[in-house]
Amino acid sequence: MARRSKDPYDHLPQEDAAAEPVPCWLCGRPTGKTIVWHHPVPKSRGGRDVVPMHSICQQTVIANFTNSELQRHGTEVSGLLDNPNVRKFVDWVAKKDPDFTATVTKKQR
Ligand SMILES: [Zn+2]
C-alpha cells in the first residue's frame, strides 16, 4: 500500500509497525491509534519522564488530581489507582475499545 505523503502523524515519534502496542500507564490496556505521552510529574513541576496513555485516561488523571498530588505520586501509578474515582474508571474502561474516548467532566470543588 502506498504511503500517503500527508500523514498527520508524521511529526510524532514513529513506533515500529510490528511492535506490540504499548500498554497504557493507568489502565494497562493496549493503547489505540492515539497514544498520549503523559508527564506523570507535571512539566511545570520539573517532570521529564513520559508514559503512554489513552487520552481518556489522561483526562481522568487530570480531573482527579492536582499538580501537587501528581508530583507526590510521581511515576507510581498504584497511588493514583487508590483513588476510588480512578479505580472505578479503570474498571469501567477495561471493557471499552482502545480508541474509545469520551468527555471527562472535571468535578467542581
Ligand atoms: Zn488507558
PDB file of C-alpha atoms and ligand atoms in Angstrom:
ATOM      1  CA  MET A   1       0.000   0.000   0.000  1.00  0.00           C
ATOM      2  CA  ALA A   2       1.336   3.402  -0.948  1.00  0.00           C
ATOM      3  CA  ARG A   3       2.223   5.614   1.965  1.00  0.00           C
ATOM      4  CA  ARG A   4       0.252   8.816   1.990  1.00  0.00           C
ATOM      5  CA  SER A   5       2.551  11.809   1.995  1.00  0.00           C
ATOM      6  CA  LYS A   6       0.164  13.942   4.042  1.00  0.00           C
ATOM      7  CA  ASP A   7       0.250  11.745   7.119  1.00  0.00           C
ATOM      8  CA  PRO A   8      -0.895  13.941  10.003  1.00  0.00           C
ATOM      9  CA  TYR A   9       1.040  11.751  12.432  1.00  0.00           C
ATOM     10  CA  ASP A  10       4.375  12.077  10.627  1.00  0.00           C
ATOM     11  CA  HIS A  11       5.655  14.514  13.220  1.00  0.00           C
ATOM     12  CA  LEU A  12       5.019  12.078  16.084  1.00  0.00           C
ATOM     13  CA  PRO A  13       7.583   9.501  17.216  1.00  0.00           C
ATOM     14  CA  GLN A  14       7.154   6.525  14.934  1.00  0.00           C
ATOM     15  CA  GLU A  15       6.530   3.194  16.572  1.00  0.00           C
ATOM     16  CA  ASP A  16       7.772   0.132  14.774  1.00  0.00           C
ATOM     17  CA  ALA A  17       4.711  -1.107  12.906  1.00  0.00           C
ATOM     18  CA  ALA A  18       5.393  -4.668  14.020  1.00  0.00           C
ATOM     19  CA  ALA A  19       5.847  -3.727  17.655  1.00  0.00           C
ATOM     20  CA  GLU A  20       3.344  -4.754  20.271  1.00  0.00           C
ATOM     21  CA  PRO A  21       1.011  -1.956  21.293  1.00  0.00           C
ATOM     22  CA  VAL A  22       2.323  -0.265  24.403  1.00  0.00           C
ATOM     23  CA  PRO A  23       0.129  -0.655  27.458  1.00  0.00           C
ATOM     24  CA  CYS A  24      -1.485   2.399  28.971  1.00  0.00           C
ATOM     25  CA  TRP A  25       0.176   3.570  32.175  1.00  0.00           C
ATOM     26  CA  LEU A  26      -3.122   3.921  34.004  1.00  0.00           C
ATOM     27  CA  CYS A  27      -5.472   1.187  32.843  1.00  0.00           C
ATOM     28  CA  GLY A  28      -2.986  -1.298  31.372  1.00  0.00           C
ATOM     29  CA  ARG A  29      -4.985  -1.827  28.186  1.00  0.00           C
ATOM     30  CA  PRO A  30      -3.082  -1.588  24.904  1.00  0.00           C
ATOM     31  CA  THR A  31      -3.082   1.926  23.543  1.00  0.00           C
ATOM     32  CA  GLY A  32      -5.112   2.564  20.406  1.00  0.00           C
ATOM     33  CA  LYS A  33      -4.416   4.707  17.380  1.00  0.00           C
ATOM     34  CA  THR A  34      -3.837   7.724  19.559  1.00  0.00           C
ATOM     35  CA  ILE A  35      -1.145   7.474  22.195  1.00  0.00           C
ATOM     36  CA  VAL A  36      -0.931  10.337  24.626  1.00  0.00           C
ATOM     37  CA  TRP A  37       2.519  10.852  26.126  1.00  0.00           C
ATOM     38  CA  HIS A  38       1.702  11.963  29.617  1.00  0.00           C
ATOM     39  CA  HIS A  39       4.022  13.505  32.196  1.00  0.00           C
ATOM     40  CA  PRO A  40       3.326  11.657  35.489  1.00  0.00           C
ATOM     41  CA  VAL A  41       5.075  14.535  37.211  1.00  0.00           C
ATOM     42  CA  PRO A  42       3.740  17.722  35.599  1.00  0.00           C
ATOM     43  CA  LYS A  43       6.209  19.541  33.383  1.00  0.00           C
ATOM     44  CA  SER A  44       5.646  22.657  35.477  1.00  0.00           C
ATOM     45  CA  ARG A  45       6.943  20.644  38.474  1.00  0.00           C
ATOM     46  CA  GLY A  46      10.089  19.545  36.698  1.00  0.00           C
ATOM     47  CA  GLY A  47       8.768  16.212  35.418  1.00  0.00           C
ATOM     48  CA  ARG A  48      10.658  14.894  32.419  1.00  0.00           C
ATOM     49  CA  ASP A  49       9.511  11.273  32.132  1.00  0.00           C
ATOM     50  CA  VAL A  50       6.575  10.483  29.888  1.00  0.00           C
ATOM     51  CA  VAL A  51       4.319   7.427  29.885  1.00  0.00           C
ATOM     52  CA  PRO A  52       1.935   6.182  27.188  1.00  0.00           C
ATOM     53  CA  MET A  53      -1.724   6.701  27.961  1.00  0.00           C
ATOM     54  CA  HIS A  54      -5.159   6.791  26.399  1.00  0.00           C
ATOM     55  CA  SER A  55      -6.397  10.343  26.134  1.00  0.00           C
ATOM     56  CA  ILE A  56      -9.449   9.422  28.229  1.00  0.00           C
ATOM     57  CA  CYS A  57      -7.177   8.023  30.950  1.00  0.00           C
ATOM     58  CA  GLN A  58      -5.065  11.171  30.948  1.00  0.00           C
ATOM     59  CA  GLN A  59      -8.208  13.274  31.237  1.00  0.00           C
ATOM     60  CA  THR A  60      -9.304  11.177  34.201  1.00  0.00           C
ATOM     61  CA  VAL A  61      -5.971  11.665  35.950  1.00  0.00           C
ATOM     62  CA  ILE A  62      -6.054  15.406  35.333  1.00  0.00           C
ATOM     63  CA  ALA A  63      -9.664  15.657  36.514  1.00  0.00           C
ATOM     64  CA  ASN A  64      -8.989  13.833  39.784  1.00  0.00           C
ATOM     65  CA  PHE A  65      -5.602  15.099  40.921  1.00  0.00           C
ATOM     66  CA  THR A  66      -3.954  18.438  41.422  1.00  0.00           C
ATOM     67  CA  ASN A  67      -0.429  19.079  40.163  1.00  0.00           C
ATOM     68  CA  SER A  68       0.852  18.740  43.732  1.00  0.00           C
ATOM     69  CA  GLU A  69      -0.777  15.351  44.122  1.00  0.00           C
ATOM     70  CA  LEU A  70       0.595  14.200  40.778  1.00  0.00           C
ATOM     71  CA  GLN A  71       4.060  15.349  41.758  1.00  0.00           C
ATOM     72  CA  ARG A  72       3.783  13.422  45.027  1.00  0.00           C
ATOM     73  CA  HIS A  73       2.698  10.206  43.328  1.00  0.00           C
ATOM     74  CA  GLY A  74       5.304  10.559  40.579  1.00  0.00           C
ATOM     75  CA  THR A  75       5.576   7.567  38.271  1.00  0.00           C
ATOM     76  CA  GLU A  76       3.958   5.231  40.835  1.00  0.00           C
ATOM     77  CA  VAL A  77       0.555   4.586  39.272  1.00  0.00           C
ATOM     78  CA  SER A  78      -0.567   2.486  42.255  1.00  0.00           C
ATOM     79  CA  GLY A  79      -1.068   5.664  44.280  1.00  0.00           C
ATOM     80  CA  LEU A  80      -3.438   7.005  41.636  1.00  0.00           C
ATOM     81  CA  LEU A  81      -5.326   3.705  41.499  1.00  0.00           C
ATOM     82  CA  ASP A  82      -6.000   4.005  45.248  1.00  0.00           C
ATOM     83  CA  ASN A  83      -8.316   6.880  44.393  1.00  0.00           C
ATOM     84  CA  PRO A  84     -11.865   5.429  44.320  1.00  0.00           C
ATOM     85  CA  ASN A  85     -12.856   7.550  41.309  1.00  0.00           C
ATOM     86  CA  VAL A  86      -9.852   6.362  39.303  1.00  0.00           C
ATOM     87  CA  ARG A  87     -10.361   2.760  40.401  1.00  0.00           C
ATOM     88  CA  LYS A  88     -13.980   2.927  39.255  1.00  0.00           C
ATOM     89  CA  PHE A  89     -12.960   4.474  35.943  1.00  0.00           C
ATOM     90  CA  VAL A  90     -10.315   1.818  35.238  1.00  0.00           C
ATOM     91  CA  ASP A  91     -12.779  -0.984  35.981  1.00  0.00           C
ATOM     92  CA  TRP A  92     -15.338   0.683  33.725  1.00  0.00           C
ATOM     93  CA  VAL A  93     -12.992   1.457  30.852  1.00  0.00           C
ATOM     94  CA  ALA A  94     -11.467  -2.047  30.903  1.00  0.00           C
ATOM     95  CA  LYS A  95     -14.132  -3.351  28.545  1.00  0.00           C
ATOM     96  CA  LYS A  96     -14.017  -0.399  26.149  1.00  0.00           C
ATOM     97  CA  ASP A  97     -12.305  -0.249  22.784  1.00  0.00           C
ATOM     98  CA  PRO A  98      -8.724   1.104  22.965  1.00  0.00           C
ATOM     99  CA  ASP A  99      -9.788   4.061  20.819  1.00  0.00           C
ATOM    100  CA  PHE A 100     -12.840   4.815  22.934  1.00  0.00           C
ATOM    101  CA  THR A 101     -12.966   8.408  24.063  1.00  0.00           C
ATOM    102  CA  ALA A 102     -15.477  10.464  25.947  1.00  0.00           C
ATOM    103  CA  THR A 103     -15.523  13.829  27.529  1.00  0.00           C
ATOM    104  CA  VAL A 104     -14.447  13.635  31.127  1.00  0.00           C
ATOM    105  CA  THR A 105     -16.104  16.354  33.102  1.00  0.00           C
ATOM    106  CA  LYS A 106     -13.980  17.940  35.743  1.00  0.00           C
ATOM    107  CA  LYS A 107     -15.697  17.992  39.096  1.00  0.00           C
ATOM    108  CA  GLN A 108     -16.176  21.388  40.604  1.00  0.00           C
ATOM    109  CA  ARG A 109     -14.642  21.603  44.039  1.00  0.00           C
TER     110      ARG A 109
HETATM  111 ZN    ZN B   1      -5.791   3.770  29.449  1.00  0.00          ZN
END
